[in-house]
mmCIF file with all atom_site columns, C-alpha atoms in Angstrom:
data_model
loop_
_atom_site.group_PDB
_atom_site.id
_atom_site.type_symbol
_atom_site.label_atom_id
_atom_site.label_alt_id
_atom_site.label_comp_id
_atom_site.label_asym_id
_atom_site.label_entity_id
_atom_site.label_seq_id
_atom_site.pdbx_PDB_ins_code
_atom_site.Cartn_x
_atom_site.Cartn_y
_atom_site.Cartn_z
_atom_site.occupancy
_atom_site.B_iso_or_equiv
_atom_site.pdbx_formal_charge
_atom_site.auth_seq_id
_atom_site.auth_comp_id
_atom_site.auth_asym_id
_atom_site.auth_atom_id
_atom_site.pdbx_PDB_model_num
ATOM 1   C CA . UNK A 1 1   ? 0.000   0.000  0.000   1.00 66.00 ? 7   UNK A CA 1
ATOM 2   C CA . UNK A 1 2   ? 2.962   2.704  -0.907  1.00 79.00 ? 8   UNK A CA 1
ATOM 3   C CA . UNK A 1 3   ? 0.565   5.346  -1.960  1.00 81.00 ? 9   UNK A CA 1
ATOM 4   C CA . UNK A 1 4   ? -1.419  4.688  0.847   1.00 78.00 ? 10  UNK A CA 1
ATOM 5   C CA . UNK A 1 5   ? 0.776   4.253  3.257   1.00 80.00 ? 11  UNK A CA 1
ATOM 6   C CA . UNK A 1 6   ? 0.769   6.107  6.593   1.00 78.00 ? 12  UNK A CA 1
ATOM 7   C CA . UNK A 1 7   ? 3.969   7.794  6.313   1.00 81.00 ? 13  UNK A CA 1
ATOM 8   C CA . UNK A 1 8   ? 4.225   11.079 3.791   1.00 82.00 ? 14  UNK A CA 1
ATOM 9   C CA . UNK A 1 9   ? 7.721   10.290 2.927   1.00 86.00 ? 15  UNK A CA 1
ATOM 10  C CA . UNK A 1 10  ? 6.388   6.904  1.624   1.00 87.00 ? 16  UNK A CA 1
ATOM 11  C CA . UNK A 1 11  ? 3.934   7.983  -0.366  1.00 86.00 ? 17  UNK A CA 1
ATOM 12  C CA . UNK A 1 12  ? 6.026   10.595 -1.853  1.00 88.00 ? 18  UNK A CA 1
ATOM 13  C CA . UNK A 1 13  ? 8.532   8.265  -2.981  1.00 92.00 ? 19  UNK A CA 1
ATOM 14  C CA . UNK A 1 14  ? 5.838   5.733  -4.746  1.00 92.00 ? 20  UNK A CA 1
ATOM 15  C CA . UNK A 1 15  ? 4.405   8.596  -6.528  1.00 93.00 ? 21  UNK A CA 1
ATOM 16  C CA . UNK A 1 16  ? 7.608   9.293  -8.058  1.00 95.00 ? 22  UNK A CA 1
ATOM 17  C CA . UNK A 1 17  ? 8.364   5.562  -8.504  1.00 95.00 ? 23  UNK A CA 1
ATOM 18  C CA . UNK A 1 18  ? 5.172   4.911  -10.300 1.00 94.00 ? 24  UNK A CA 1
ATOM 19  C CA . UNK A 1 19  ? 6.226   7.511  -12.769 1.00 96.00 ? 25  UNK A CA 1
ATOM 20  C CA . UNK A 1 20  ? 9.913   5.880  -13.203 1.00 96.00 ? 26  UNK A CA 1
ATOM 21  C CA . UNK A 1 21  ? 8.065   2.551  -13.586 1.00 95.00 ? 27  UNK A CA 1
ATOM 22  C CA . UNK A 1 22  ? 5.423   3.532  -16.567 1.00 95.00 ? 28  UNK A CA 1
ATOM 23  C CA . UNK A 1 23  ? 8.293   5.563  -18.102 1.00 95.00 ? 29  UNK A CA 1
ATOM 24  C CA . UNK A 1 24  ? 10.488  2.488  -18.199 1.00 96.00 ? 30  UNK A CA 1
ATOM 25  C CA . UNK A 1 25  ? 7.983   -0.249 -18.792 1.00 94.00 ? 31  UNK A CA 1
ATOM 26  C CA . UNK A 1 26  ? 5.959   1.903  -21.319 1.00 91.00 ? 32  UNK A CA 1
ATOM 27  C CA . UNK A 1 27  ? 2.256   3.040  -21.233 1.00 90.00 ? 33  UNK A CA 1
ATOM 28  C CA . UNK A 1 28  ? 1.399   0.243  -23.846 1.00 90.00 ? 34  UNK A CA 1
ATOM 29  C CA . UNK A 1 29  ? 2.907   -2.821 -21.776 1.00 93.00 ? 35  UNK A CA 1
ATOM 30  C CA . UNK A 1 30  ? 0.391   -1.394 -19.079 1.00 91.00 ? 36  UNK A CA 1
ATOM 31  C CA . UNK A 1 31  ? -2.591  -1.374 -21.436 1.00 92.00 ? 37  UNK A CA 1
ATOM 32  C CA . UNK A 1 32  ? -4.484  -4.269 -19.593 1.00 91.00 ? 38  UNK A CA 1
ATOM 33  C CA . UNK A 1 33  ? -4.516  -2.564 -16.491 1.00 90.00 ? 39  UNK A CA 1
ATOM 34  C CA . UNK A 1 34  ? -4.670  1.378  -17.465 1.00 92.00 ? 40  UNK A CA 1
ATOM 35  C CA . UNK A 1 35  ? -8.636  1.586  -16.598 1.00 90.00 ? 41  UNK A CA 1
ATOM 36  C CA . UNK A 1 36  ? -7.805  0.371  -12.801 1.00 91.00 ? 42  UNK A CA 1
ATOM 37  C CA . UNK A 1 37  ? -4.300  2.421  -12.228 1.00 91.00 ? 43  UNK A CA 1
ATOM 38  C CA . UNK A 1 38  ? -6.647  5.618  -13.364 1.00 91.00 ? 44  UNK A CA 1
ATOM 39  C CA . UNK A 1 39  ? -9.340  4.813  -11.186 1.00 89.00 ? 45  UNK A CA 1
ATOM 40  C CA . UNK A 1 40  ? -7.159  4.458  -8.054  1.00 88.00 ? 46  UNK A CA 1
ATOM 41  C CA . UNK A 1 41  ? -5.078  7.830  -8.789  1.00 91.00 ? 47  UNK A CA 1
ATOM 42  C CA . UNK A 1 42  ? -8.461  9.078  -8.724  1.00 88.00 ? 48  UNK A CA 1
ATOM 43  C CA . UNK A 1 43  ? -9.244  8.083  -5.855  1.00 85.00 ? 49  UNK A CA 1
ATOM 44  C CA . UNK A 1 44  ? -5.895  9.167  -4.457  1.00 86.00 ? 50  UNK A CA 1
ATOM 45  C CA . UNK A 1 45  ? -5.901  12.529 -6.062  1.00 87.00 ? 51  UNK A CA 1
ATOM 46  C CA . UNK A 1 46  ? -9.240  13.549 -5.099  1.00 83.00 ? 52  UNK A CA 1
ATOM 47  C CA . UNK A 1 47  ? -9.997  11.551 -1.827  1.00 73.00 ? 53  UNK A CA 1
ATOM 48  C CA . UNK A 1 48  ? -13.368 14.217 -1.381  1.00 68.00 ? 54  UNK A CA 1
ATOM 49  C CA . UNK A 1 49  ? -14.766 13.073 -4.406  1.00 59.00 ? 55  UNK A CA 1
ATOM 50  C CA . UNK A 1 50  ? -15.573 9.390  -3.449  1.00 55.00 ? 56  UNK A CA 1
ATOM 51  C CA . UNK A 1 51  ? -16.694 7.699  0.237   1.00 55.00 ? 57  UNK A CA 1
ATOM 52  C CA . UNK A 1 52  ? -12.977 6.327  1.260   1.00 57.00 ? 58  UNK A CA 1
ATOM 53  C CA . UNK A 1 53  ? -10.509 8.728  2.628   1.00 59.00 ? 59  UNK A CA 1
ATOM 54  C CA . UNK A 1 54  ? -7.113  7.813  1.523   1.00 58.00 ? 60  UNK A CA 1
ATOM 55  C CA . UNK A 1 55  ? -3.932  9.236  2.692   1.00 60.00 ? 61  UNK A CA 1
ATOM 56  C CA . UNK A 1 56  ? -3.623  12.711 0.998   1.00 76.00 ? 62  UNK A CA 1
ATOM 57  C CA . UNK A 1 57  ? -0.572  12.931 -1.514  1.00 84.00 ? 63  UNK A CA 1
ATOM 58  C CA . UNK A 1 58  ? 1.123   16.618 -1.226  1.00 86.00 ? 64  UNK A CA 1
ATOM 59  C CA . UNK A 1 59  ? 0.536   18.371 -3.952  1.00 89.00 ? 65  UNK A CA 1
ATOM 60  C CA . UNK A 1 60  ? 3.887   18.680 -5.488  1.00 90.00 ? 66  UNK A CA 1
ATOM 61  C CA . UNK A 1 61  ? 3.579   14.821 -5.331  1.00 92.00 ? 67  UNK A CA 1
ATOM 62  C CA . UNK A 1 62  ? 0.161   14.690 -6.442  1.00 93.00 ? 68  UNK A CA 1
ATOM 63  C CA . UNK A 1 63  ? 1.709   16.230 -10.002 1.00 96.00 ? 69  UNK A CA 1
ATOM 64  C CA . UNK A 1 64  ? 3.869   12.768 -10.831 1.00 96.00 ? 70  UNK A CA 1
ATOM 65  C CA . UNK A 1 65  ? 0.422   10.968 -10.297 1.00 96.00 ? 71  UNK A CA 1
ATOM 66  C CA . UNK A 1 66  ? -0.895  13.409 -12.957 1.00 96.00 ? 72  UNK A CA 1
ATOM 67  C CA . UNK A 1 67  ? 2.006   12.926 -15.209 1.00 96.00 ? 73  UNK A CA 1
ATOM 68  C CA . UNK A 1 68  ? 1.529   9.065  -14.934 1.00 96.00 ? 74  UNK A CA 1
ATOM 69  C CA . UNK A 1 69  ? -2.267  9.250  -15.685 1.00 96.00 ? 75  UNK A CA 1
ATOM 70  C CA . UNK A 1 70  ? -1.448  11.515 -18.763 1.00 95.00 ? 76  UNK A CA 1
ATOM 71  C CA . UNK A 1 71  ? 0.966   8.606  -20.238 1.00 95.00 ? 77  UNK A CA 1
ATOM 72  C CA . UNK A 1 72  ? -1.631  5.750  -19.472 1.00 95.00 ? 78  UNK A CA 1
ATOM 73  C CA . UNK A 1 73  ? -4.358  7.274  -20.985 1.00 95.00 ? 79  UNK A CA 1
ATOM 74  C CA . UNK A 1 74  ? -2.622  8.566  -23.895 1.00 94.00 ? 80  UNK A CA 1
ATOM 75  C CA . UNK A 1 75  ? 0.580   7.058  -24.875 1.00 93.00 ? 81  UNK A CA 1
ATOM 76  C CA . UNK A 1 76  ? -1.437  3.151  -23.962 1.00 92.00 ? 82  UNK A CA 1
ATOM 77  C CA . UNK A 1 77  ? -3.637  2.659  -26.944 1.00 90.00 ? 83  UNK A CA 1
ATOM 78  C CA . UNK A 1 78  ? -6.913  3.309  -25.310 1.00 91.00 ? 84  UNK A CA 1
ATOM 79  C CA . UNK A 1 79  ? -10.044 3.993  -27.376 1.00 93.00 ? 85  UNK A CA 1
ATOM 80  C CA . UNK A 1 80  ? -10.351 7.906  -27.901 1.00 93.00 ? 86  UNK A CA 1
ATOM 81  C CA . UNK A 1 81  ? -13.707 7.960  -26.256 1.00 94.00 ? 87  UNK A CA 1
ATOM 82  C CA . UNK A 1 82  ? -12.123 6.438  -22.794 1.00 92.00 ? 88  UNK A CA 1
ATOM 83  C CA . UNK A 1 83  ? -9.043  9.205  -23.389 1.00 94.00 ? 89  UNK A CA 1
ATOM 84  C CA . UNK A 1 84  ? -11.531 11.739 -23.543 1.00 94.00 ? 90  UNK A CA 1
ATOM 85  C CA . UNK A 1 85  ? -13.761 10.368 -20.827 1.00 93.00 ? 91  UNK A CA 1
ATOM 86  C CA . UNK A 1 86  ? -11.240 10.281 -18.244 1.00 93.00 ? 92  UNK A CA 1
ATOM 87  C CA . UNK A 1 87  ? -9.118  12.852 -18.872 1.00 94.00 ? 93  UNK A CA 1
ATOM 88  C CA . UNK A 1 88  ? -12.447 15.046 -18.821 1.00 94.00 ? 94  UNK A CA 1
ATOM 89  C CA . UNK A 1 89  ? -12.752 13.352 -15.183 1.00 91.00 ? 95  UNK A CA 1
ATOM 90  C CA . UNK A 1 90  ? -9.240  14.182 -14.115 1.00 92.00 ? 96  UNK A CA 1
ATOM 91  C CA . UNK A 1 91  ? -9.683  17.449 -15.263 1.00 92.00 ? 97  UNK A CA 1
ATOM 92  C CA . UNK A 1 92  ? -13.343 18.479 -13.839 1.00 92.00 ? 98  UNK A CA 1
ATOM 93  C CA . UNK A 1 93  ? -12.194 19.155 -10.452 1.00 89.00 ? 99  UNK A CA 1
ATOM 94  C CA . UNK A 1 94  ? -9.281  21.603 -11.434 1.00 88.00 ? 100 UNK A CA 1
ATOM 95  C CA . UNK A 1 95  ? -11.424 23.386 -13.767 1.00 92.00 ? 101 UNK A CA 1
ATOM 96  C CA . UNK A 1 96  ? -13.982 23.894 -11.369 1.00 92.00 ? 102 UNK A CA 1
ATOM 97  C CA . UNK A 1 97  ? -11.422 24.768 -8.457  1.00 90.00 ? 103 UNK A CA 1
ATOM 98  C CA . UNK A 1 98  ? -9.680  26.863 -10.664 1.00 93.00 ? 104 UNK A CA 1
ATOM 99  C CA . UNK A 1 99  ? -13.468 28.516 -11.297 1.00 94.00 ? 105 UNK A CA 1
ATOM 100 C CA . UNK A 1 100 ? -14.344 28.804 -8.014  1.00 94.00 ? 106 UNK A CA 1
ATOM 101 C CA . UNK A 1 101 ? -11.492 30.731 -6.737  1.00 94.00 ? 107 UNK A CA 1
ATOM 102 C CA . UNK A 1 102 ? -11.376 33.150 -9.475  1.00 95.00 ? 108 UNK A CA 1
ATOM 103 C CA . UNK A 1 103 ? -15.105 33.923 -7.800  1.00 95.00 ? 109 UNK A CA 1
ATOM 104 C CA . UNK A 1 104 ? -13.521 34.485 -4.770  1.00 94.00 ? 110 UNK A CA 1
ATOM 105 C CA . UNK A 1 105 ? -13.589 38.416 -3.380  1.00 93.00 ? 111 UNK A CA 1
ATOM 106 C CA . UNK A 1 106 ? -10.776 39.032 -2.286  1.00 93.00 ? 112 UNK A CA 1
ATOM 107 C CA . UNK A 1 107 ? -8.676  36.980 -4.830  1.00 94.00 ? 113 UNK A CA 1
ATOM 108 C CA . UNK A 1 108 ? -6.377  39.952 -5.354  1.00 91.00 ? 114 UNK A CA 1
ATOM 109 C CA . UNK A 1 109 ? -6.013  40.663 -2.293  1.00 92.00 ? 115 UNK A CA 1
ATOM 110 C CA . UNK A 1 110 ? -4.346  37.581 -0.716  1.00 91.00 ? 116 UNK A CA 1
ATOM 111 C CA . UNK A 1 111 ? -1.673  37.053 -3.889  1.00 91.00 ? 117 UNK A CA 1
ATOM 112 C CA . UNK A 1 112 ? 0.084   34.743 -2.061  1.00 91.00 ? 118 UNK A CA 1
ATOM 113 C CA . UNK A 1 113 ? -2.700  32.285 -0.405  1.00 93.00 ? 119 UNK A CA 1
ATOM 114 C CA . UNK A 1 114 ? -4.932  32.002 -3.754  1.00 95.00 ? 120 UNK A CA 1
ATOM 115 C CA . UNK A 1 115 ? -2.078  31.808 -5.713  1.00 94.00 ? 121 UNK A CA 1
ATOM 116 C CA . UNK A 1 116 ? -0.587  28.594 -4.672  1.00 94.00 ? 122 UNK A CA 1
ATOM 117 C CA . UNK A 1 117 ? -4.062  26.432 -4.967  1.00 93.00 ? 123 UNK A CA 1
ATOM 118 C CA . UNK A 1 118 ? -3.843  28.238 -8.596  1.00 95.00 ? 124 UNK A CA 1
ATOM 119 C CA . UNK A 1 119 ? -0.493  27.147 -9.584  1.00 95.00 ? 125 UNK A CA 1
ATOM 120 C CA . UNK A 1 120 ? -1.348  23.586 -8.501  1.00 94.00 ? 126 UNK A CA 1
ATOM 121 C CA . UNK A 1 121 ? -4.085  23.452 -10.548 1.00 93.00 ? 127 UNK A CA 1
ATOM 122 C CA . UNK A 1 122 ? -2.487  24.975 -13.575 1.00 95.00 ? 128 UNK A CA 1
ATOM 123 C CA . UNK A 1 123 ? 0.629   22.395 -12.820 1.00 95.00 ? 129 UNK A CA 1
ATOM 124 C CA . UNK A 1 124 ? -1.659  19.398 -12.692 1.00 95.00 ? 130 UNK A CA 1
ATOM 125 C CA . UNK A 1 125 ? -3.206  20.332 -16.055 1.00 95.00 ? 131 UNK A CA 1
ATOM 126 C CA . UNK A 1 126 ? 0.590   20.393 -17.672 1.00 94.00 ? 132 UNK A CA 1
ATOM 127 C CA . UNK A 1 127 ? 1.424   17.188 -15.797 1.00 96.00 ? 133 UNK A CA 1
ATOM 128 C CA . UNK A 1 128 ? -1.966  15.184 -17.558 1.00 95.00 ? 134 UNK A CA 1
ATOM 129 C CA . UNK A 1 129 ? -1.026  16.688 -21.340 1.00 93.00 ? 135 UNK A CA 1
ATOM 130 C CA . UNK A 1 130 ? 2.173   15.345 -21.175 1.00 93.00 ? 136 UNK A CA 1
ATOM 131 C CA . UNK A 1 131 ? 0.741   11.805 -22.088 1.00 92.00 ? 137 UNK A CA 1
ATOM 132 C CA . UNK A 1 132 ? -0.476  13.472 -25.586 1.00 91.00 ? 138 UNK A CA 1
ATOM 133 C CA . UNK A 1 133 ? 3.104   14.431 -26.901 1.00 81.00 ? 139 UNK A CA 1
ATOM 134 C CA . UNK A 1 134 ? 1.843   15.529 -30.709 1.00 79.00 ? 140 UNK A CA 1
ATOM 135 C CA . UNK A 1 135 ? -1.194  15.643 -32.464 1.00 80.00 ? 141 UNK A CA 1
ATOM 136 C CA . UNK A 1 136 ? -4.023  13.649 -29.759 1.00 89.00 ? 142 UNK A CA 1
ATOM 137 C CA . UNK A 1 137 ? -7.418  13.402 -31.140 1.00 89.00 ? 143 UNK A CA 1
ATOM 138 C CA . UNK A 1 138 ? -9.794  15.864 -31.867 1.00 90.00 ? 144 UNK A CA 1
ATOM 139 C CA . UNK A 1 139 ? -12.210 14.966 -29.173 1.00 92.00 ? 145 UNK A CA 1
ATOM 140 C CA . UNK A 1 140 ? -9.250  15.489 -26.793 1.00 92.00 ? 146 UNK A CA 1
ATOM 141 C CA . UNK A 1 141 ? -7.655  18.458 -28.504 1.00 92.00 ? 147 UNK A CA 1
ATOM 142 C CA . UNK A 1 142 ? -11.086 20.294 -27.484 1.00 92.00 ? 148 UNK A CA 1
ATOM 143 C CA . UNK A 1 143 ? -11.260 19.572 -23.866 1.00 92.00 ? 149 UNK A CA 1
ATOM 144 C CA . UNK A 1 144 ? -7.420  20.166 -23.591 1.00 91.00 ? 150 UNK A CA 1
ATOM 145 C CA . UNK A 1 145 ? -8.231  23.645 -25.656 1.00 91.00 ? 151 UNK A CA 1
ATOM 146 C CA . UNK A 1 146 ? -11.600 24.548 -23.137 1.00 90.00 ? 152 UNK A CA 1
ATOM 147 C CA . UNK A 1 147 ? -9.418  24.120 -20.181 1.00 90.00 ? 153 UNK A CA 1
ATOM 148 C CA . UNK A 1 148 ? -7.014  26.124 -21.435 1.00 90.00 ? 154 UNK A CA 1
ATOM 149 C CA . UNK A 1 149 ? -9.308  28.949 -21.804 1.00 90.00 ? 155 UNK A CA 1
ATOM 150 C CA . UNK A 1 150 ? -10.104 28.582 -18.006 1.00 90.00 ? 156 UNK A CA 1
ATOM 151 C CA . UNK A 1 151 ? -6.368  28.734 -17.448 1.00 90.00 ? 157 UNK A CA 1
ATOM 152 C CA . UNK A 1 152 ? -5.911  32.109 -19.094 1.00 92.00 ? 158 UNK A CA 1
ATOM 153 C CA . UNK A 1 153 ? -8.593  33.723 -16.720 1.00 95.00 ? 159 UNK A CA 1
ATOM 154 C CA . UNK A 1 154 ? -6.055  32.942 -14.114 1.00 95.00 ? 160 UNK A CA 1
ATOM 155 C CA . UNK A 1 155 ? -3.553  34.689 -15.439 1.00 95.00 ? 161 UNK A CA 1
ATOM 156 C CA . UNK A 1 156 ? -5.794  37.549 -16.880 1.00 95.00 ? 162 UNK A CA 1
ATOM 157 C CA . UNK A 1 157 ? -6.978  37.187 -12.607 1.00 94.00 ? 163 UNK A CA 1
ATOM 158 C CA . UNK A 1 158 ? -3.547  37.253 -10.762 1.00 94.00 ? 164 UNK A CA 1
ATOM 159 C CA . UNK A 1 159 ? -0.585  38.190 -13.161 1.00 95.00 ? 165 UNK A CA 1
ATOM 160 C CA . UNK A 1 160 ? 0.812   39.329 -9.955  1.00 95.00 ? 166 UNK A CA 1
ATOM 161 C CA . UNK A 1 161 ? 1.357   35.908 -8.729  1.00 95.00 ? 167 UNK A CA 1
ATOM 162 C CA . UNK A 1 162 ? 5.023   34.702 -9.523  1.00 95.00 ? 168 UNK A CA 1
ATOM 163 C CA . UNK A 1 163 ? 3.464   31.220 -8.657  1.00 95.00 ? 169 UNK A CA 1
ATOM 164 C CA . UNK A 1 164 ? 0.936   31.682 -11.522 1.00 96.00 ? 170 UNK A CA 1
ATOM 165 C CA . UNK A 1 165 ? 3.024   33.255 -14.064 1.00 96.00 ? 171 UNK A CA 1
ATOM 166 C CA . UNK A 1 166 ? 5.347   30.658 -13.822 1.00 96.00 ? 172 UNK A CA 1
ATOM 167 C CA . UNK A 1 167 ? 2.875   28.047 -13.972 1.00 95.00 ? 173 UNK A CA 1
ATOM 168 C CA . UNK A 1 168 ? 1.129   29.098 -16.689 1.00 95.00 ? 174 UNK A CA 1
ATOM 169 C CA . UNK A 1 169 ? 4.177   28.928 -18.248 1.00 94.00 ? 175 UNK A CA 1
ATOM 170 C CA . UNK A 1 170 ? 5.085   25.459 -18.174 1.00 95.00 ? 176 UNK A CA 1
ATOM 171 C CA . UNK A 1 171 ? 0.999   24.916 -18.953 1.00 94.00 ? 177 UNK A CA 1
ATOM 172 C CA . UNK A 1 172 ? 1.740   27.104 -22.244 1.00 92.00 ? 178 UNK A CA 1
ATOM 173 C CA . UNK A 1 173 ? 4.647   24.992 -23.069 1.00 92.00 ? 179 UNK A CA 1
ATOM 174 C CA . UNK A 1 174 ? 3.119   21.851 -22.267 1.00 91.00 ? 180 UNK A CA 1
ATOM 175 C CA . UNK A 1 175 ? 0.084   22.996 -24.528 1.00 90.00 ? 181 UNK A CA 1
ATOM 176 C CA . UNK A 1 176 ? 2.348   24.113 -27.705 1.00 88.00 ? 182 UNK A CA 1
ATOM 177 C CA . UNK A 1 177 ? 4.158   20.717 -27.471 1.00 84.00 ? 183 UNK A CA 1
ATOM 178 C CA . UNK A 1 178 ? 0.608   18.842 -27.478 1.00 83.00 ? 184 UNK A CA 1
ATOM 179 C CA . UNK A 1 179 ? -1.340  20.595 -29.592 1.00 79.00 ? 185 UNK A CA 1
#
């Protein structure tokens, strides 16, 4: 149970080792078992979002489980309706954090403490598009594009946020090299 093992130091390592493993192995060796793995990250990387409470990854963790996701789903073979599917469901959550905050009042005035949740958010989204290196499918070209228009309101919100400016960064990067 590395990811959800009681110690943080644990589960930090396993995140990272999950990523050296799929790297190494390759996405399309894990094909039989990409619908699973997916599920559990899930479950991992939003723990609110179903009845169990797992151990929470740290966030900075949390973004190899993203990266991982991004290279089953896309670099495994899956059908492009199952890419779209979950990647829309991996997605959802940041979107809709990254929504909600930009609602918040006093977003501007606390650069530093809505910043960070931002950057995550932004981060997470570059982590998943890594698994579509050139050219992914249409279907998945438009929800990559349609959260990338939520990701400019956060910059359009809080370009005073180093945190955000450089995250959006890497997302723009990310989002040249996949689209």
């Amino acid at each position: 149970h590395g990811l959800q093992h009681s110690h943080e130091r644990v589960r930090s390592r396993c995140c990272y080792l999950l990523l050296r493993l799929v790297k190494s192995v390759g996405a399309e060796v894990m094909r039989p078992h990409v619908e699973p793995i997916v599920d559990g990250i899930q479950i991992l990387l939003f723990p609110q979002a179903h009845s169990s409470e797992p151990a929470s990854i740290p966030p900075n963790d949390a973004l190899y489980l993203f990266e991982v996701t991004g290279i089953l789903l896309g670099q495994s073979g899956l059908d492009v309706d199952v890419q779209v599917r979950s990647a829309t469901a991996v997605l959802t959550p940041h979107v809709q954090s990254i929504e909600q905050t930009l609602q918040d009042p006093n977003l501007t005035s606390d650069v530093e403490a809505f910043g960070e949740p931002l950057s995550i958010s932004l981060l997470a989204i570059a982590q998943l598009s890594k698994g579509w290196q050139k050219n992914p499918p249409g279907e998945l070209q438009r929800v990559l594009t349609a959260a990338m228009a939520v990701c400019r309101n956060v910059i359009v919100a809080l370009p005073m946020s180093p945190l955000v400016r450089n995250s959006t960064s890497v997302l723009l990067q990310r989002m040249i090299l996949s689209l």
